[in-house]
Amino acid sequence: MSLKQIVTKLHVSTKRDYLARVNSVDKAWAAEKAGQWGADYWDGSRDTGYGGYSYDGRWVNVAQDLINIYSLQDGAKILDIGSGKGFLLHDLKQINPSFQVSGIDASKYAIENCMDSVRATCIQGCASSLPFEDQEFDLVISINTLHNLNLHKLWPAMLEMNRVSKDHQYLCVEAYRNEKEKANLLYWQLTCRAFFSPEDWNFLFEKVGYSGDFEYIYFE
């Protein structure tokens, strides 16, 4: 288990106005809308989510880094927990068409609007109860998803990552290192449930027995 730097480069490329996020609309209303994981979250206003989440190739470098770091070979089986519209899985398949990719997401809307290239292997479901066999995948990933779970679902979700992976796991979650980053996270987030510091996350990994790699993104 080790700290990785895979998503951070993409995360820091976006500029954020934290105060505008809480002053422009009723934040509680926006969070309620976002938490339904429907059109408002993916393709509605920026106040309630992505403000339109369409493919633009931003995940290509992440896909290539995953391939390089985990030495993925032809025919590798990859699971993305929180796969959204399937952009990362699409990029993995574009780089190596022999990869066998699967995705799972809580959002019915995301699955219904998944990219055609991977729609057949993406399903709606829950991270804490994966409908896959033990040690089915060479790599199991979860990016910016598990922090959206309350602890009673987060704990089994990490156990499930261990269970369905035969080789490698990687997750990326939000965290904070100081009061400024904690405030910015609170201002910016719409769906986060696990507000943890790196020390808190490390403690949880140890208690759960999560054996994979991890990355923290911060709102500086």
PDB file of C-alpha atoms in Angstrom:
ATOM      1  CA  MET A   1       0.000   0.000   0.000  1.00  0.00           C
ATOM      2  CA  SER A   2       1.503   3.339  -1.028  1.00  0.00           C
ATOM      3  CA  LEU A   3       0.656   6.940  -1.816  1.00  0.00           C
ATOM      4  CA  LYS A   4       0.366   7.705  -5.541  1.00  0.00           C
ATOM      5  CA  GLN A   5       0.194  10.900  -7.587  1.00  0.00           C
ATOM      6  CA  ILE A   6      -2.086  10.125 -10.528  1.00  0.00           C
ATOM      7  CA  VAL A   7      -5.172  12.371 -10.375  1.00  0.00           C
ATOM      8  CA  THR A   8      -3.651  15.378  -8.593  1.00  0.00           C
ATOM      9  CA  LYS A   9      -2.231  16.839 -11.820  1.00  0.00           C
ATOM     10  CA  LEU A  10      -5.722  16.892 -13.319  1.00  0.00           C
ATOM     11  CA  HIS A  11      -7.326  18.156 -10.120  1.00  0.00           C
ATOM     12  CA  VAL A  12      -5.052  21.188  -9.713  1.00  0.00           C
ATOM     13  CA  SER A  13      -5.574  22.248 -13.345  1.00  0.00           C
ATOM     14  CA  THR A  14      -9.054  23.544 -12.394  1.00  0.00           C
ATOM     15  CA  LYS A  15      -9.430  26.954 -10.746  1.00  0.00           C
ATOM     16  CA  ARG A  16     -12.192  27.216  -8.144  1.00  0.00           C
ATOM     17  CA  ASP A  17     -14.028  30.166  -6.589  1.00  0.00           C
ATOM     18  CA  TYR A  18     -14.884  28.674  -3.216  1.00  0.00           C
ATOM     19  CA  LEU A  19     -16.866  31.614  -1.848  1.00  0.00           C
ATOM     20  CA  ALA A  20     -18.997  31.853  -4.968  1.00  0.00           C
ATOM     21  CA  ARG A  21     -19.870  28.196  -4.514  1.00  0.00           C
ATOM     22  CA  VAL A  22     -21.599  28.921  -1.204  1.00  0.00           C
ATOM     23  CA  ASN A  23     -22.891  32.417  -1.977  1.00  0.00           C
ATOM     24  CA  SER A  24     -24.441  31.971  -5.426  1.00  0.00           C
ATOM     25  CA  VAL A  25     -27.278  29.627  -4.386  1.00  0.00           C
ATOM     26  CA  ASP A  26     -28.686  27.896  -1.326  1.00  0.00           C
ATOM     27  CA  LYS A  27     -25.927  25.326  -0.794  1.00  0.00           C
ATOM     28  CA  ALA A  28     -28.213  22.896   1.026  1.00  0.00           C
ATOM     29  CA  TRP A  29     -30.654  22.945  -1.917  1.00  0.00           C
ATOM     30  CA  ALA A  30     -27.781  22.408  -4.377  1.00  0.00           C
ATOM     31  CA  ALA A  31     -26.436  19.486  -2.345  1.00  0.00           C
ATOM     32  CA  GLU A  32     -29.877  17.864  -2.245  1.00  0.00           C
ATOM     33  CA  LYS A  33     -30.092  18.129  -6.036  1.00  0.00           C
ATOM     34  CA  ALA A  34     -26.561  16.784  -6.530  1.00  0.00           C
ATOM     35  CA  GLY A  35     -27.174  13.876  -4.170  1.00  0.00           C
ATOM     36  CA  GLN A  36     -29.879  12.522  -6.441  1.00  0.00           C
ATOM     37  CA  TRP A  37     -27.123  11.735  -8.995  1.00  0.00           C
ATOM     38  CA  GLY A  38     -29.405  12.685 -11.870  1.00  0.00           C
ATOM     39  CA  ALA A  39     -29.326  15.187 -14.724  1.00  0.00           C
ATOM     40  CA  ASP A  40     -28.898  18.110 -12.323  1.00  0.00           C
ATOM     41  CA  TYR A  41     -25.614  16.660 -11.077  1.00  0.00           C
ATOM     42  CA  TRP A  42     -24.096  15.615 -14.389  1.00  0.00           C
ATOM     43  CA  ASP A  43     -25.522  17.977 -16.968  1.00  0.00           C
ATOM     44  CA  GLY A  44     -27.318  20.747 -15.102  1.00  0.00           C
ATOM     45  CA  SER A  45     -26.006  23.957 -13.565  1.00  0.00           C
ATOM     46  CA  ARG A  46     -22.478  24.221 -12.173  1.00  0.00           C
ATOM     47  CA  ASP A  47     -24.197  25.027  -8.884  1.00  0.00           C
ATOM     48  CA  THR A  48     -25.516  21.472  -8.603  1.00  0.00           C
ATOM     49  CA  GLY A  49     -22.650  19.501 -10.141  1.00  0.00           C
ATOM     50  CA  TYR A  50     -20.426  19.372 -13.185  1.00  0.00           C
ATOM     51  CA  GLY A  51     -22.366  21.898 -15.215  1.00  0.00           C
ATOM     52  CA  GLY A  52     -22.310  19.535 -18.184  1.00  0.00           C
ATOM     53  CA  TYR A  53     -20.037  16.499 -18.100  1.00  0.00           C
ATOM     54  CA  SER A  54     -19.003  15.663 -21.651  1.00  0.00           C
ATOM     55  CA  TYR A  55     -16.012  13.804 -22.991  1.00  0.00           C
ATOM     56  CA  ASP A  56     -12.986  16.001 -23.631  1.00  0.00           C
ATOM     57  CA  GLY A  57     -10.061  13.597 -23.271  1.00  0.00           C
ATOM     58  CA  ARG A  58      -8.995  14.872 -19.839  1.00  0.00           C
ATOM     59  CA  TRP A  59      -8.637  11.326 -18.479  1.00  0.00           C
ATOM     60  CA  VAL A  60      -6.228  10.056 -21.140  1.00  0.00           C
ATOM     61  CA  ASN A  61      -3.115  10.814 -19.074  1.00  0.00           C
ATOM     62  CA  VAL A  62      -4.671   9.204 -16.002  1.00  0.00           C
ATOM     63  CA  ALA A  63      -5.416   6.091 -18.056  1.00  0.00           C
ATOM     64  CA  GLN A  64      -1.837   5.932 -19.323  1.00  0.00           C
ATOM     65  CA  ASP A  65      -0.430   6.428 -15.824  1.00  0.00           C
ATOM     66  CA  LEU A  66      -2.557   3.557 -14.503  1.00  0.00           C
ATOM     67  CA  ILE A  67      -1.314   1.302 -17.285  1.00  0.00           C
ATOM     68  CA  ASN A  68       2.307   2.210 -16.610  1.00  0.00           C
ATOM     69  CA  ILE A  69       2.205   2.099 -12.804  1.00  0.00           C
ATOM     70  CA  TYR A  70       0.399  -1.221 -12.635  1.00  0.00           C
ATOM     71  CA  SER A  71       2.103  -2.774 -15.688  1.00  0.00           C
ATOM     72  CA  LEU A  72      -1.213  -3.736 -17.227  1.00  0.00           C
ATOM     73  CA  GLN A  73      -0.819  -6.376 -19.913  1.00  0.00           C
ATOM     74  CA  ASP A  74      -2.979  -7.336 -22.883  1.00  0.00           C
ATOM     75  CA  GLY A  75      -6.311  -8.699 -21.763  1.00  0.00           C
ATOM     76  CA  ALA A  76      -6.122  -7.133 -18.296  1.00  0.00           C
ATOM     77  CA  LYS A  77      -9.443  -6.959 -16.435  1.00  0.00           C
ATOM     78  CA  ILE A  78     -10.140  -3.549 -14.894  1.00  0.00           C
ATOM     79  CA  LEU A  79     -13.010  -2.413 -12.677  1.00  0.00           C
ATOM     80  CA  ASP A  80     -13.859   1.254 -12.070  1.00  0.00           C
ATOM     81  CA  ILE A  81     -16.023   1.828  -8.981  1.00  0.00           C
ATOM     82  CA  GLY A  82     -17.824   5.132  -9.558  1.00  0.00           C
ATOM     83  CA  SER A  83     -17.315   4.978 -13.300  1.00  0.00           C
ATOM     84  CA  GLY A  84     -19.749   7.800 -14.137  1.00  0.00           C
ATOM     85  CA  LYS A  85     -20.216   8.134 -17.875  1.00  0.00           C
ATOM     86  CA  GLY A  86     -17.297   5.803 -18.559  1.00  0.00           C
ATOM     87  CA  PHE A  87     -14.748   8.340 -19.811  1.00  0.00           C
ATOM     88  CA  LEU A  88     -11.743   6.749 -18.091  1.00  0.00           C
ATOM     89  CA  LEU A  89     -12.760   3.255 -19.151  1.00  0.00           C
ATOM     90  CA  HIS A  90     -13.173   4.503 -22.719  1.00  0.00           C
ATOM     91  CA  ASP A  91      -9.651   5.938 -22.671  1.00  0.00           C
ATOM     92  CA  LEU A  92      -8.210   2.699 -21.296  1.00  0.00           C
ATOM     93  CA  LYS A  93      -9.860   0.794 -24.163  1.00  0.00           C
ATOM     94  CA  GLN A  94      -8.620   3.337 -26.697  1.00  0.00           C
ATOM     95  CA  ILE A  95      -5.058   2.812 -25.535  1.00  0.00           C
ATOM     96  CA  ASN A  96      -5.370  -0.983 -25.459  1.00  0.00           C
ATOM     97  CA  PRO A  97      -8.508  -2.460 -27.052  1.00  0.00           C
ATOM     98  CA  SER A  98      -7.745  -5.860 -25.495  1.00  0.00           C
ATOM     99  CA  PHE A  99      -8.469  -4.586 -21.976  1.00  0.00           C
ATOM    100  CA  GLN A 100     -11.626  -6.019 -20.417  1.00  0.00           C
ATOM    101  CA  VAL A 101     -13.152  -3.044 -18.623  1.00  0.00           C
ATOM    102  CA  SER A 102     -16.136  -2.912 -16.285  1.00  0.00           C
ATOM    103  CA  GLY A 103     -17.764  -0.029 -14.460  1.00  0.00           C
ATOM    104  CA  ILE A 104     -20.266   0.388 -11.668  1.00  0.00           C
ATOM    105  CA  ASP A 105     -21.948   3.590 -10.512  1.00  0.00           C
ATOM    106  CA  ALA A 106     -24.800   4.472  -8.186  1.00  0.00           C
ATOM    107  CA  SER A 107     -26.213   6.886 -10.766  1.00  0.00           C
ATOM    108  CA  LYS A 108     -28.814   5.484 -13.141  1.00  0.00           C
ATOM    109  CA  TYR A 109     -28.484   8.654 -15.214  1.00  0.00           C
ATOM    110  CA  ALA A 110     -24.725   8.205 -15.610  1.00  0.00           C
ATOM    111  CA  ILE A 111     -25.094   4.604 -16.751  1.00  0.00           C
ATOM    112  CA  GLU A 112     -27.858   5.511 -19.192  1.00  0.00           C
ATOM    113  CA  ASN A 113     -25.633   8.264 -20.620  1.00  0.00           C
ATOM    114  CA  CYS A 114     -22.449   6.208 -20.618  1.00  0.00           C
ATOM    115  CA  MET A 115     -20.163   6.316 -23.659  1.00  0.00           C
ATOM    116  CA  ASP A 116     -21.189   3.845 -26.343  1.00  0.00           C
ATOM    117  CA  SER A 117     -17.762   2.202 -26.321  1.00  0.00           C
ATOM    118  CA  VAL A 118     -18.170   0.907 -22.746  1.00  0.00           C
ATOM    119  CA  ARG A 119     -21.900   1.080 -22.055  1.00  0.00           C
ATOM    120  CA  ALA A 120     -22.377  -2.670 -22.332  1.00  0.00           C
ATOM    121  CA  THR A 121     -20.004  -3.335 -19.431  1.00  0.00           C
ATOM    122  CA  CYS A 122     -21.116  -0.541 -17.074  1.00  0.00           C
ATOM    123  CA  ILE A 123     -23.888  -1.194 -14.564  1.00  0.00           C
ATOM    124  CA  GLN A 124     -25.782   0.610 -11.837  1.00  0.00           C
ATOM    125  CA  GLY A 125     -24.927  -0.665  -8.381  1.00  0.00           C
ATOM    126  CA  CYS A 126     -23.493  -0.069  -4.926  1.00  0.00           C
ATOM    127  CA  ALA A 127     -19.788   0.084  -4.056  1.00  0.00           C
ATOM    128  CA  SER A 128     -20.400  -1.665  -0.733  1.00  0.00           C
ATOM    129  CA  SER A 129     -21.877  -4.758  -2.397  1.00  0.00           C
ATOM    130  CA  LEU A 130     -20.160  -5.503  -5.699  1.00  0.00           C
ATOM    131  CA  PRO A 131     -21.768  -8.114  -7.988  1.00  0.00           C
ATOM    132  CA  PHE A 132     -18.437  -9.624  -9.011  1.00  0.00           C
ATOM    133  CA  GLU A 133     -16.446 -12.730  -8.169  1.00  0.00           C
ATOM    134  CA  ASP A 134     -13.552 -12.918  -5.721  1.00  0.00           C
ATOM    135  CA  GLN A 135     -10.233 -11.894  -7.325  1.00  0.00           C
ATOM    136  CA  GLU A 136     -11.942 -11.211 -10.658  1.00  0.00           C
ATOM    137  CA  PHE A 137      -9.943  -8.128 -11.657  1.00  0.00           C
ATOM    138  CA  ASP A 138      -6.273  -7.362 -12.250  1.00  0.00           C
ATOM    139  CA  LEU A 139      -6.869  -3.729 -11.225  1.00  0.00           C
ATOM    140  CA  VAL A 140      -9.716  -2.192  -9.224  1.00  0.00           C
ATOM    141  CA  ILE A 141      -9.886   1.603  -9.110  1.00  0.00           C
ATOM    142  CA  SER A 142     -12.158   4.154  -7.482  1.00  0.00           C
ATOM    143  CA  ILE A 143     -11.596   7.845  -8.183  1.00  0.00           C
ATOM    144  CA  ASN A 144     -13.400  10.621  -6.273  1.00  0.00           C
ATOM    145  CA  THR A 145     -16.168   8.271  -5.182  1.00  0.00           C
ATOM    146  CA  LEU A 146     -15.665   6.607  -1.806  1.00  0.00           C
ATOM    147  CA  HIS A 147     -15.656   9.880   0.134  1.00  0.00           C
ATOM    148  CA  ASN A 148     -19.307  10.174  -0.909  1.00  0.00           C
ATOM    149  CA  LEU A 149     -20.203   7.247   1.347  1.00  0.00           C
ATOM    150  CA  ASN A 150     -21.134   7.344   5.012  1.00  0.00           C
ATOM    151  CA  LEU A 151     -18.888   5.217   7.194  1.00  0.00           C
ATOM    152  CA  HIS A 152     -21.265   2.246   7.376  1.00  0.00           C
ATOM    153  CA  LYS A 153     -21.017   1.934   3.582  1.00  0.00           C
ATOM    154  CA  LEU A 154     -17.450   3.177   3.171  1.00  0.00           C
ATOM    155  CA  TRP A 155     -16.007   0.402   5.337  1.00  0.00           C
ATOM    156  CA  PRO A 156     -17.551  -2.495   3.341  1.00  0.00           C
ATOM    157  CA  ALA A 157     -16.760  -0.718   0.059  1.00  0.00           C
ATOM    158  CA  MET A 158     -13.040  -0.921   0.819  1.00  0.00           C
ATOM    159  CA  LEU A 159     -13.425  -4.552   1.840  1.00  0.00           C
ATOM    160  CA  GLU A 160     -15.141  -5.174  -1.488  1.00  0.00           C
ATOM    161  CA  MET A 161     -12.251  -3.577  -3.381  1.00  0.00           C
ATOM    162  CA  ASN A 162      -9.917  -6.046  -1.701  1.00  0.00           C
ATOM    163  CA  ARG A 163     -12.222  -8.971  -2.390  1.00  0.00           C
ATOM    164  CA  VAL A 164     -12.688  -8.551  -6.142  1.00  0.00           C
ATOM    165  CA  SER A 165      -9.044  -7.693  -6.870  1.00  0.00           C
ATOM    166  CA  LYS A 166      -6.410 -10.324  -7.455  1.00  0.00           C
ATOM    167  CA  ASP A 167      -3.503  -7.931  -7.913  1.00  0.00           C
ATOM    168  CA  HIS A 168      -3.877  -4.170  -7.565  1.00  0.00           C
ATOM    169  CA  GLN A 169      -6.236  -1.577  -6.087  1.00  0.00           C
ATOM    170  CA  TYR A 170      -6.082   2.200  -6.259  1.00  0.00           C
ATOM    171  CA  LEU A 171      -8.471   4.746  -4.775  1.00  0.00           C
ATOM    172  CA  CYS A 172      -8.485   8.537  -4.790  1.00  0.00           C
ATOM    173  CA  VAL A 173     -10.430  10.508  -2.176  1.00  0.00           C
ATOM    174  CA  GLU A 174     -10.794  14.077  -0.947  1.00  0.00           C
ATOM    175  CA  ALA A 175      -8.943  15.109   2.212  1.00  0.00           C
ATOM    176  CA  TYR A 176      -7.659  18.165   4.050  1.00  0.00           C
ATOM    177  CA  ARG A 177      -4.367  18.988   5.801  1.00  0.00           C
ATOM    178  CA  ASN A 178      -5.296  22.237   7.527  1.00  0.00           C
ATOM    179  CA  GLU A 179      -8.242  24.478   8.388  1.00  0.00           C
ATOM    180  CA  LYS A 180      -8.105  26.371   5.095  1.00  0.00           C
ATOM    181  CA  GLU A 181      -8.326  23.189   3.052  1.00  0.00           C
ATOM    182  CA  LYS A 182     -11.092  21.879   5.311  1.00  0.00           C
ATOM    183  CA  ALA A 183     -13.117  25.068   4.798  1.00  0.00           C
ATOM    184  CA  ASN A 184     -12.526  25.006   1.042  1.00  0.00           C
ATOM    185  CA  LEU A 185     -13.624  21.375   0.885  1.00  0.00           C
ATOM    186  CA  LEU A 186     -16.788  22.190   2.819  1.00  0.00           C
ATOM    187  CA  TYR A 187     -17.484  25.156   0.532  1.00  0.00           C
ATOM    188  CA  TRP A 188     -16.863  23.251  -2.695  1.00  0.00           C
ATOM    189  CA  GLN A 189     -18.264  19.780  -2.074  1.00  0.00           C
ATOM    190  CA  LEU A 190     -21.822  18.797  -2.888  1.00  0.00           C
ATOM    191  CA  THR A 191     -21.851  15.087  -2.110  1.00  0.00           C
ATOM    192  CA  CYS A 192     -18.965  14.376   0.302  1.00  0.00           C
ATOM    193  CA  ARG A 193     -19.823  12.417   3.453  1.00  0.00           C
ATOM    194  CA  ALA A 194     -16.359  11.417   4.703  1.00  0.00           C
ATOM    195  CA  PHE A 195     -14.549  14.596   5.775  1.00  0.00           C
ATOM    196  CA  PHE A 196     -11.204  13.129   6.778  1.00  0.00           C
ATOM    197  CA  SER A 197      -7.592  14.199   7.095  1.00  0.00           C
ATOM    198  CA  PRO A 198      -4.875  11.938   5.620  1.00  0.00           C
ATOM    199  CA  GLU A 199      -4.251  10.636   9.133  1.00  0.00           C
ATOM    200  CA  ASP A 200      -7.933   9.715   9.468  1.00  0.00           C
ATOM    201  CA  TRP A 201      -7.903   7.948   6.114  1.00  0.00           C
ATOM    202  CA  ASN A 202      -4.718   6.053   7.007  1.00  0.00           C
ATOM    203  CA  PHE A 203      -6.286   4.987  10.287  1.00  0.00           C
ATOM    204  CA  LEU A 204      -9.352   3.704   8.449  1.00  0.00           C
ATOM    205  CA  PHE A 205      -7.254   1.844   5.858  1.00  0.00           C
ATOM    206  CA  GLU A 206      -5.423   0.070   8.655  1.00  0.00           C
ATOM    207  CA  LYS A 207      -8.567  -0.846  10.569  1.00  0.00           C
ATOM    208  CA  VAL A 208     -10.368  -2.102   7.467  1.00  0.00           C
ATOM    209  CA  GLY A 209      -7.318  -3.905   6.131  1.00  0.00           C
ATOM    210  CA  TYR A 210      -7.417  -2.084   2.794  1.00  0.00           C
ATOM    211  CA  SER A 211      -4.349  -3.325   0.941  1.00  0.00           C
ATOM    212  CA  GLY A 212      -4.295  -1.105  -2.138  1.00  0.00           C
ATOM    213  CA  ASP A 213      -2.740   2.220  -3.116  1.00  0.00           C
ATOM    214  CA  PHE A 214      -4.304   5.595  -2.471  1.00  0.00           C
ATOM    215  CA  GLU A 215      -4.192   9.272  -3.378  1.00  0.00           C
ATOM    216  CA  TYR A 216      -5.556  12.370  -1.665  1.00  0.00           C
ATOM    217  CA  ILE A 217      -6.760  15.464  -3.467  1.00  0.00           C
ATOM    218  CA  TYR A 218      -6.831  18.755  -1.602  1.00  0.00           C
ATOM    219  CA  PHE A 219      -8.712  22.013  -2.095  1.00  0.00           C
ATOM    220  CA  GLU A 220      -5.925  24.526  -1.580  1.00  0.00           C
TER     221      GLU A 220
END
